[in-house]
Amino acid sequence: MSSRSQFKTPKRLVVKIGTSSLIYPDGQLNLKTMDELAFTLSAVQNRGLEVVLVTSGAMGVGLSQMHMTKRPEAMAQQQAIAAIGQNELMSIFNQRFASYSQQIGQILLTHDVMDYPLSKKNVLNTFEQLLLMGAIPVVNENDSVSVDEMDHLTTFGDNDQLSALVATAIEADLLIVLSDIDGLFDADPHTHPDAQTVPFVSEITEEVVNSAGGSGTRFGTGGMITKLKAAKRVIEAGHQMVLANGEDPKVIFDILDGKSVGTLFARD
């Protein structure tokens, strides 16, 4: 595996993991991935890096808990299921991180919290204090109060945007987005079997966007377009983002070692 010359070793790291990495297609929790993620992030924290985890999955976990195969149409039911799922998600993360003697702290966000200066200042203070304490903040969108129908913008729409917003707000050097894809491809791998991953992208151009297609699983909402929007925000802030496959979270070690894994988005 080759190394990438453009990569700069971070001191502060945000890792985002998608629903598709946490939940199997049949709706069951992927406990192996959750345990490996807790192990890896605890080990990275022990190296002296500051780590923040942005996780999806509350809705998917809630559906699993309630033995449901699809999201209900009613918004209130979706919010209730997300509340159940968020509780279970944090319960499992608490258990897994505790087994590696790593403290975590939950932060639930809505878009307006990050839009208003005072509430943004307060939440950034919370991030800083948790990191000073050696804890790993575990961030998710507050799905129980974020709804599209409200008069002002509260929802992020997907946690790719949330992770990029958090990463830039706390001035993280690197955002790692773990998904069910190996990176950005030069063509749609579903229709082009010979498609190759693009190792490095310095600018999100119209051509780059056109080469990507939006898609999502029944449990998740994100697609490649949302990841490119996240990358654009991170690049414009002067930071780095790596998009990689989250099937084995220990890939984070390779990324931090500067190995050419997935796609690196950064300025030249």
Coordinates of N, CA and C in Angstrom, one line a residue, residues 34-178:
M34 N -19.0 -2.0 15.7 CA -19.1 -1.1 16.8 C -18.0 -1.3 17.8
D35 N -17.6 -2.6 18.1 CA -16.6 -2.9 19.0 C -15.2 -2.5 18.4
E36 N -15.0 -2.8 17.1 CA -13.7 -2.4 16.5 C -13.5 -0.9 16.4
L37 N -14.7 -0.2 16.2 CA -14.6 1.2 16.2 C -14.2 1.8 17.6
A38 N -14.8 1.2 18.6 CA -14.5 1.7 20.0 C -13.0 1.4 20.3
F39 N -12.5 0.2 19.9 CA -11.1 -0.2 20.1 C -10.2 0.8 19.4
T40 N -10.5 1.0 18.1 CA -9.6 1.9 17.3 C -9.6 3.3 17.8
L41 N -10.7 3.9 18.1 CA -10.7 5.3 18.5 C -10.1 5.4 19.9
S42 N -10.3 4.4 20.8 CA -9.6 4.4 22.1 C -8.1 4.4 21.9
A43 N -7.6 3.5 21.0 CA -6.2 3.4 20.8 C -5.6 4.7 20.2
V44 N -6.4 5.3 19.3 CA -6.0 6.6 18.7 C -5.9 7.7 19.7
Q45 N -6.9 7.7 20.6 CA -6.9 8.7 21.7 C -5.7 8.5 22.6
N46 N -5.3 7.2 22.8 CA -4.1 6.9 23.7 C -2.8 7.3 23.0
R47 N -2.8 7.5 21.7 CA -1.7 8.0 21.0 C -1.5 9.5 21.2
G48 N -2.5 10.2 21.8 CA -2.4 11.6 22.1 C -3.1 12.5 21.2
L49 N -3.9 11.8 20.3 CA -4.8 12.6 19.4 C -6.1 12.9 20.0
E50 N -6.7 14.0 19.7 CA -8.0 14.4 20.1 C -9.0 13.8 19.1
V51 N -10.0 13.1 19.6 CA -10.9 12.4 18.7 C -12.4 12.7 19.0
V52 N -13.2 12.9 17.9 CA -14.6 13.1 18.0 C -15.3 12.1 17.1
L53 N -16.3 11.5 17.5 CA -17.0 10.5 16.7 C -18.4 11.1 16.4
V54 N -18.7 11.1 15.1 CA -20.0 11.5 14.6 C -20.7 10.2 14.1
T55 N -21.8 9.8 14.6 CA -22.4 8.6 14.3 C -23.8 8.7 13.8
S56 N -24.1 8.0 12.7 CA -25.5 7.9 12.3 C -26.1 6.6 13.0
G57 N -27.3 6.3 12.6 CA -27.8 5.0 13.0 C -29.0 5.0 14.0
A58 N -29.4 6.2 14.6 CA -30.4 6.1 15.6 C -31.7 5.6 15.0
M59 N -32.1 6.0 13.8 CA -33.3 5.6 13.2 C -33.2 4.1 12.8
G60 N -32.1 3.7 12.3 CA -31.9 2.3 11.9 C -31.9 1.4 13.2
V61 N -31.3 1.8 14.2 CA -31.2 1.0 15.5 C -32.7 0.9 16.1
G62 N -33.4 2.1 16.0 CA -34.7 2.1 16.5 C -35.7 1.2 15.7
L63 N -35.5 1.1 14.4 CA -36.3 0.2 13.6 C -36.0 -1.2 14.0
S64 N -34.7 -1.5 14.2 CA -34.3 -2.9 14.7 C -34.9 -3.2 16.0
Q65 N -34.9 -2.3 16.9 CA -35.4 -2.5 18.3 C -36.9 -2.7 18.3
M66 N -37.6 -2.1 17.4 CA -39.0 -2.2 17.3 C -39.5 -3.3 16.3
H67 N -38.5 -4.0 15.7 CA -38.8 -5.1 14.8 C -39.6 -4.6 13.6
M68 N -39.2 -3.4 13.1 CA -39.8 -2.8 11.9 C -38.9 -2.9 10.7
T69 N -39.5 -3.1 9.5 CA -38.7 -3.3 8.3 C -38.5 -2.0 7.5
K70 N -39.4 -1.0 7.8 CA -39.2 0.3 7.1 C -39.7 1.4 8.0
R71 N -39.2 2.6 7.6 CA -39.6 3.8 8.4 C -41.1 4.1 8.2
P72 N -41.8 4.4 9.3 CA -43.2 4.8 9.2 C -43.3 6.2 8.5
E73 N -44.4 6.5 8.0 CA -44.6 7.7 7.2 C -44.8 8.9 8.2
A74 N -45.4 8.7 9.3 CA -45.7 9.8 10.2 C -44.4 10.3 10.9
M75 N -44.2 11.7 10.9 CA -43.0 12.3 11.4 C -42.9 12.0 12.9
A76 N -44.0 12.1 13.7 CA -43.9 11.8 15.1 C -43.4 10.4 15.4
Q77 N -43.9 9.4 14.6 CA -43.4 8.1 14.8 C -42.0 7.9 14.5
Q78 N -41.5 8.6 13.4 CA -40.1 8.5 13.1 C -39.2 9.1 14.2
Q79 N -39.7 10.2 14.8 CA -39.0 10.8 15.9 C -38.9 9.9 17.1
A80 N -40.0 9.3 17.4 CA -40.1 8.4 18.6 C -39.2 7.2 18.4
I81 N -39.1 6.6 17.1 CA -38.2 5.5 16.8 C -36.8 5.9 16.9
A82 N -36.5 7.2 16.5 CA -35.1 7.7 16.6 C -34.7 7.8 18.1
A83 N -35.7 8.3 18.9 CA -35.4 8.4 20.3 C -35.0 7.1 21.0
I84 N -35.8 6.0 20.6 CA -35.5 4.7 21.1 C -34.2 4.2 20.6
G85 N -33.9 4.4 19.3 CA -32.6 4.0 18.7 C -31.4 4.7 19.3
Q86 N -31.6 6.0 19.5 CA -30.4 6.8 20.1 C -30.0 6.3 21.4
N87 N -31.0 5.9 22.2 CA -30.8 5.4 23.6 C -30.0 4.1 23.5
E88 N -30.5 3.2 22.6 CA -29.8 1.9 22.4 C -28.4 2.1 21.9
L89 N -28.3 3.0 20.9 CA -27.0 3.2 20.3 C -25.9 3.7 21.3
M90 N -26.3 4.6 22.2 CA -25.4 5.1 23.2 C -25.1 4.1 24.2
S91 N -26.1 3.2 24.5 CA -25.9 2.2 25.5 C -24.8 1.2 25.0
I92 N -24.9 0.8 23.7 CA -23.9 -0.1 23.2 C -22.5 0.6 23.1
F93 N -22.5 1.9 22.7 CA -21.2 2.6 22.6 C -20.6 2.7 24.0
N94 N -21.4 3.1 25.0 CA -20.9 3.2 26.4 C -20.3 1.9 26.8
Q95 N -20.9 0.8 26.5 CA -20.4 -0.5 26.9 C -19.1 -0.8 26.2
R96 N -19.1 -0.6 24.9 CA -17.9 -1.0 24.2 C -16.7 -0.1 24.5
F97 N -16.9 1.2 24.6 CA -15.8 2.1 24.9 C -15.3 1.9 26.4
A98 N -16.2 1.5 27.3 CA -15.8 1.3 28.7 C -14.9 0.1 28.8
S99 N -15.1 -0.9 27.9 CA -14.3 -2.1 27.9 C -12.8 -1.8 27.5
Y100 N -12.6 -0.6 26.9 CA -11.2 -0.1 26.6 C -10.9 1.1 27.5
S101 N -11.6 1.2 28.6 CA -11.3 2.3 29.6 C -11.4 3.7 29.0
Q102 N -12.3 3.9 28.0 CA -12.4 5.2 27.4 C -13.7 5.8 27.7
Q103 N -13.6 7.0 28.2 CA -14.9 7.8 28.6 C -15.4 8.5 27.3
I104 N -16.7 8.5 27.1 CA -17.4 9.2 26.0 C -18.4 10.1 26.6
G105 N -18.9 11.1 25.8 CA -19.9 12.0 26.2 C -20.8 12.3 25.0
Q106 N -22.1 12.3 25.2 CA -23.0 12.5 24.1 C -23.3 13.9 23.8
I107 N -23.3 14.3 22.5 CA -23.7 15.7 22.1 C -24.7 15.5 21.0
L108 N -26.0 15.9 21.2 CA -27.0 15.9 20.1 C -27.2 17.3 19.6
L109 N -27.1 17.4 18.3 CA -27.2 18.8 17.6 C -28.3 18.9 16.7
T110 N -28.8 20.1 16.6 CA -29.7 20.5 15.5 C -29.0 21.7 14.7
H111 N -29.4 21.9 13.5 CA -28.7 22.9 12.7 C -28.8 24.3 13.3
D112 N -29.9 24.6 13.9 CA -30.0 26.0 14.5 C -29.1 26.2 15.6
V113 N -28.7 25.2 16.4 CA -27.7 25.3 17.4 C -26.4 25.8 16.9
M114 N -26.0 25.3 15.7 CA -24.8 25.8 15.1 C -24.9 27.1 14.3
D115 N -26.1 27.5 14.1 CA -26.4 28.8 13.3 C -26.4 30.0 14.3
Y116 N -26.9 29.8 15.5 CA -27.0 30.9 16.4 C -25.7 31.1 17.2
P117 N -25.1 32.3 17.3 CA -23.8 32.5 17.9 C -23.7 32.0 19.3
L118 N -24.7 32.3 20.1 CA -24.5 32.0 21.6 C -24.6 30.4 21.8
S119 N -25.6 29.8 21.1 CA -25.7 28.3 21.3 C -24.5 27.6 20.7
K120 N -24.0 28.2 19.6 CA -22.8 27.6 19.0 C -21.6 27.7 19.9
K121 N -21.4 28.9 20.5 CA -20.3 29.1 21.5 C -20.4 28.1 22.6
N122 N -21.7 27.9 23.1 CA -21.9 27.0 24.3 C -21.5 25.5 23.9
V123 N -21.9 25.1 22.7 CA -21.7 23.7 22.3 C -20.2 23.5 22.0
L124 N -19.5 24.5 21.4 CA -18.1 24.4 21.2 C -17.3 24.4 22.5
N125 N -17.8 25.1 23.5 CA -17.2 25.0 24.8 C -17.3 23.6 25.4
T126 N -18.4 22.9 25.1 CA -18.6 21.6 25.6 C -17.6 20.6 24.9
F127 N -17.5 20.8 23.6 CA -16.5 20.0 22.8 C -15.1 20.1 23.4
E128 N -14.7 21.4 23.6 CA -13.4 21.6 24.1 C -13.1 21.0 25.5
Q129 N -14.2 21.1 26.4 CA -14.0 20.6 27.7 C -13.9 19.1 27.7
L130 N -14.8 18.5 26.9 CA -14.7 17.0 26.8 C -13.3 16.5 26.3
L131 N -12.8 17.2 25.3 CA -11.5 16.8 24.8 C -10.4 17.1 25.8
L132 N -10.5 18.2 26.6 CA -9.5 18.4 27.6 C -9.6 17.3 28.7
M133 N -10.8 16.8 28.9 CA -10.9 15.7 29.9 C -10.5 14.4 29.4
G134 N -10.1 14.3 28.1 CA -9.7 13.0 27.5 C -10.9 12.2 27.1
A135 N -12.1 12.8 27.1 CA -13.3 12.0 26.7 C -13.4 12.2 25.1
I136 N -14.1 11.2 24.6 CA -14.5 11.3 23.1 C -15.9 11.7 23.0
P137 N -16.2 12.9 22.4 CA -17.6 13.3 22.2 C -18.2 12.4 21.1
V138 N -19.4 11.9 21.4 CA -20.1 11.1 20.4 C -21.3 12.0 19.9
V139 N -21.3 12.3 18.7 CA -22.3 13.3 18.1 C -23.3 12.7 17.2
N140 N -24.5 13.1 17.3 CA -25.5 12.7 16.4 C -26.5 13.8 16.2
E141 N -27.2 13.8 15.1 CA -28.3 14.8 15.0 C -29.4 14.5 15.9
N142 N -30.0 15.5 16.5 CA -31.1 15.3 17.4 C -32.4 15.0 16.7
D143 N -32.6 13.8 16.2 CA -33.7 13.5 15.3 C -35.0 13.6 16.0
S144 N -35.1 13.7 17.3 CA -36.4 13.8 17.9 C -36.9 15.2 17.9
V145 N -36.1 16.2 17.5 CA -36.6 17.5 17.4 C -36.4 18.1 16.0
S146 N -35.5 17.5 15.2 CA -35.2 18.0 13.9 C -36.3 17.5 12.9
V147 N -37.0 18.5 12.3 CA -38.0 18.1 11.3 C -38.0 19.1 10.2
D148 N -38.2 18.6 9.0 CA -38.2 19.4 7.8 C -39.3 20.5 7.8
E149 N -40.5 20.1 8.5 CA -41.6 21.0 8.4 C -41.5 22.3 9.2
M150 N -40.5 22.4 10.1 CA -40.5 23.5 11.0 C -40.1 24.8 10.2
D151 N -40.4 25.9 10.7 CA -40.3 27.2 10.0 C -38.9 27.5 9.7
H152 N -38.0 27.3 10.7 CA -36.5 27.6 10.4 C -35.8 26.3 10.2
L153 N -34.6 26.4 9.6 CA -33.8 25.2 9.3 C -33.3 24.6 10.5
T154 N -33.7 23.4 10.8 CA -33.1 22.7 12.0 C -32.4 21.4 11.6
T155 N -32.7 20.8 10.4 CA -32.2 19.5 10.1 C -30.9 19.7 9.2
F156 N -30.0 18.8 9.4 CA -28.8 18.7 8.6 C -29.1 17.9 7.3
G157 N -30.1 17.1 7.4 CA -30.4 16.3 6.2 C -29.7 15.0 6.2
D158 N -28.4 15.0 6.6 CA -27.6 13.8 6.7 C -26.4 14.1 7.6
N159 N -25.8 13.0 8.1 CA -24.7 13.2 9.0 C -23.4 13.5 8.3
D160 N -23.3 13.4 7.0 CA -22.1 13.8 6.3 C -22.0 15.3 6.5
Q161 N -23.1 16.0 6.3 CA -23.0 17.5 6.5 C -22.7 17.8 7.9
L162 N -23.4 17.1 8.8 CA -23.1 17.3 10.3 C -21.6 17.1 10.6
S163 N -21.0 16.1 10.1 CA -19.6 15.8 10.4 C -18.7 16.9 9.9
A164 N -19.0 17.4 8.7 CA -18.2 18.4 8.1 C -18.3 19.7 8.9
L165 N -19.6 20.0 9.3 CA -19.8 21.2 10.1 C -19.1 21.1 11.4
V166 N -19.2 20.0 12.1 CA -18.5 19.8 13.4 C -17.0 19.9 13.2
A167 N -16.4 19.3 12.1 CA -15.0 19.3 11.9 C -14.5 20.7 11.7
T168 N -15.2 21.5 10.9 CA -14.7 22.8 10.6 C -14.9 23.7 11.8
A169 N -16.0 23.5 12.6 CA -16.3 24.4 13.7 C -15.3 24.2 14.8
I170 N -14.8 23.0 15.0 CA -13.8 22.7 16.1 C -12.4 22.7 15.6
E171 N -12.3 23.1 14.3 CA -11.0 23.2 13.6 C -10.2 21.9 13.7
A172 N -10.9 20.8 13.4 CA -10.2 19.5 13.3 C -9.3 19.4 12.1
D173 N -8.2 18.8 12.2 CA -7.2 18.8 11.0 C -7.7 17.8 10.0
L174 N -8.5 16.8 10.4 CA -8.9 15.7 9.5 C -10.3 15.2 9.9
L175 N -11.1 15.0 8.8 CA -12.3 14.3 8.9 C -12.2 13.0 8.2
I176 N -12.5 11.9 8.9 CA -12.6 10.6 8.2 C -14.0 10.1 8.1
V177 N -14.5 9.9 6.9 CA -15.9 9.5 6.7 C -15.8 8.0 6.3
L178 N -16.4 7.2 7.2 CA -16.4 5.7 6.9 C -17.8 5.4 6.4

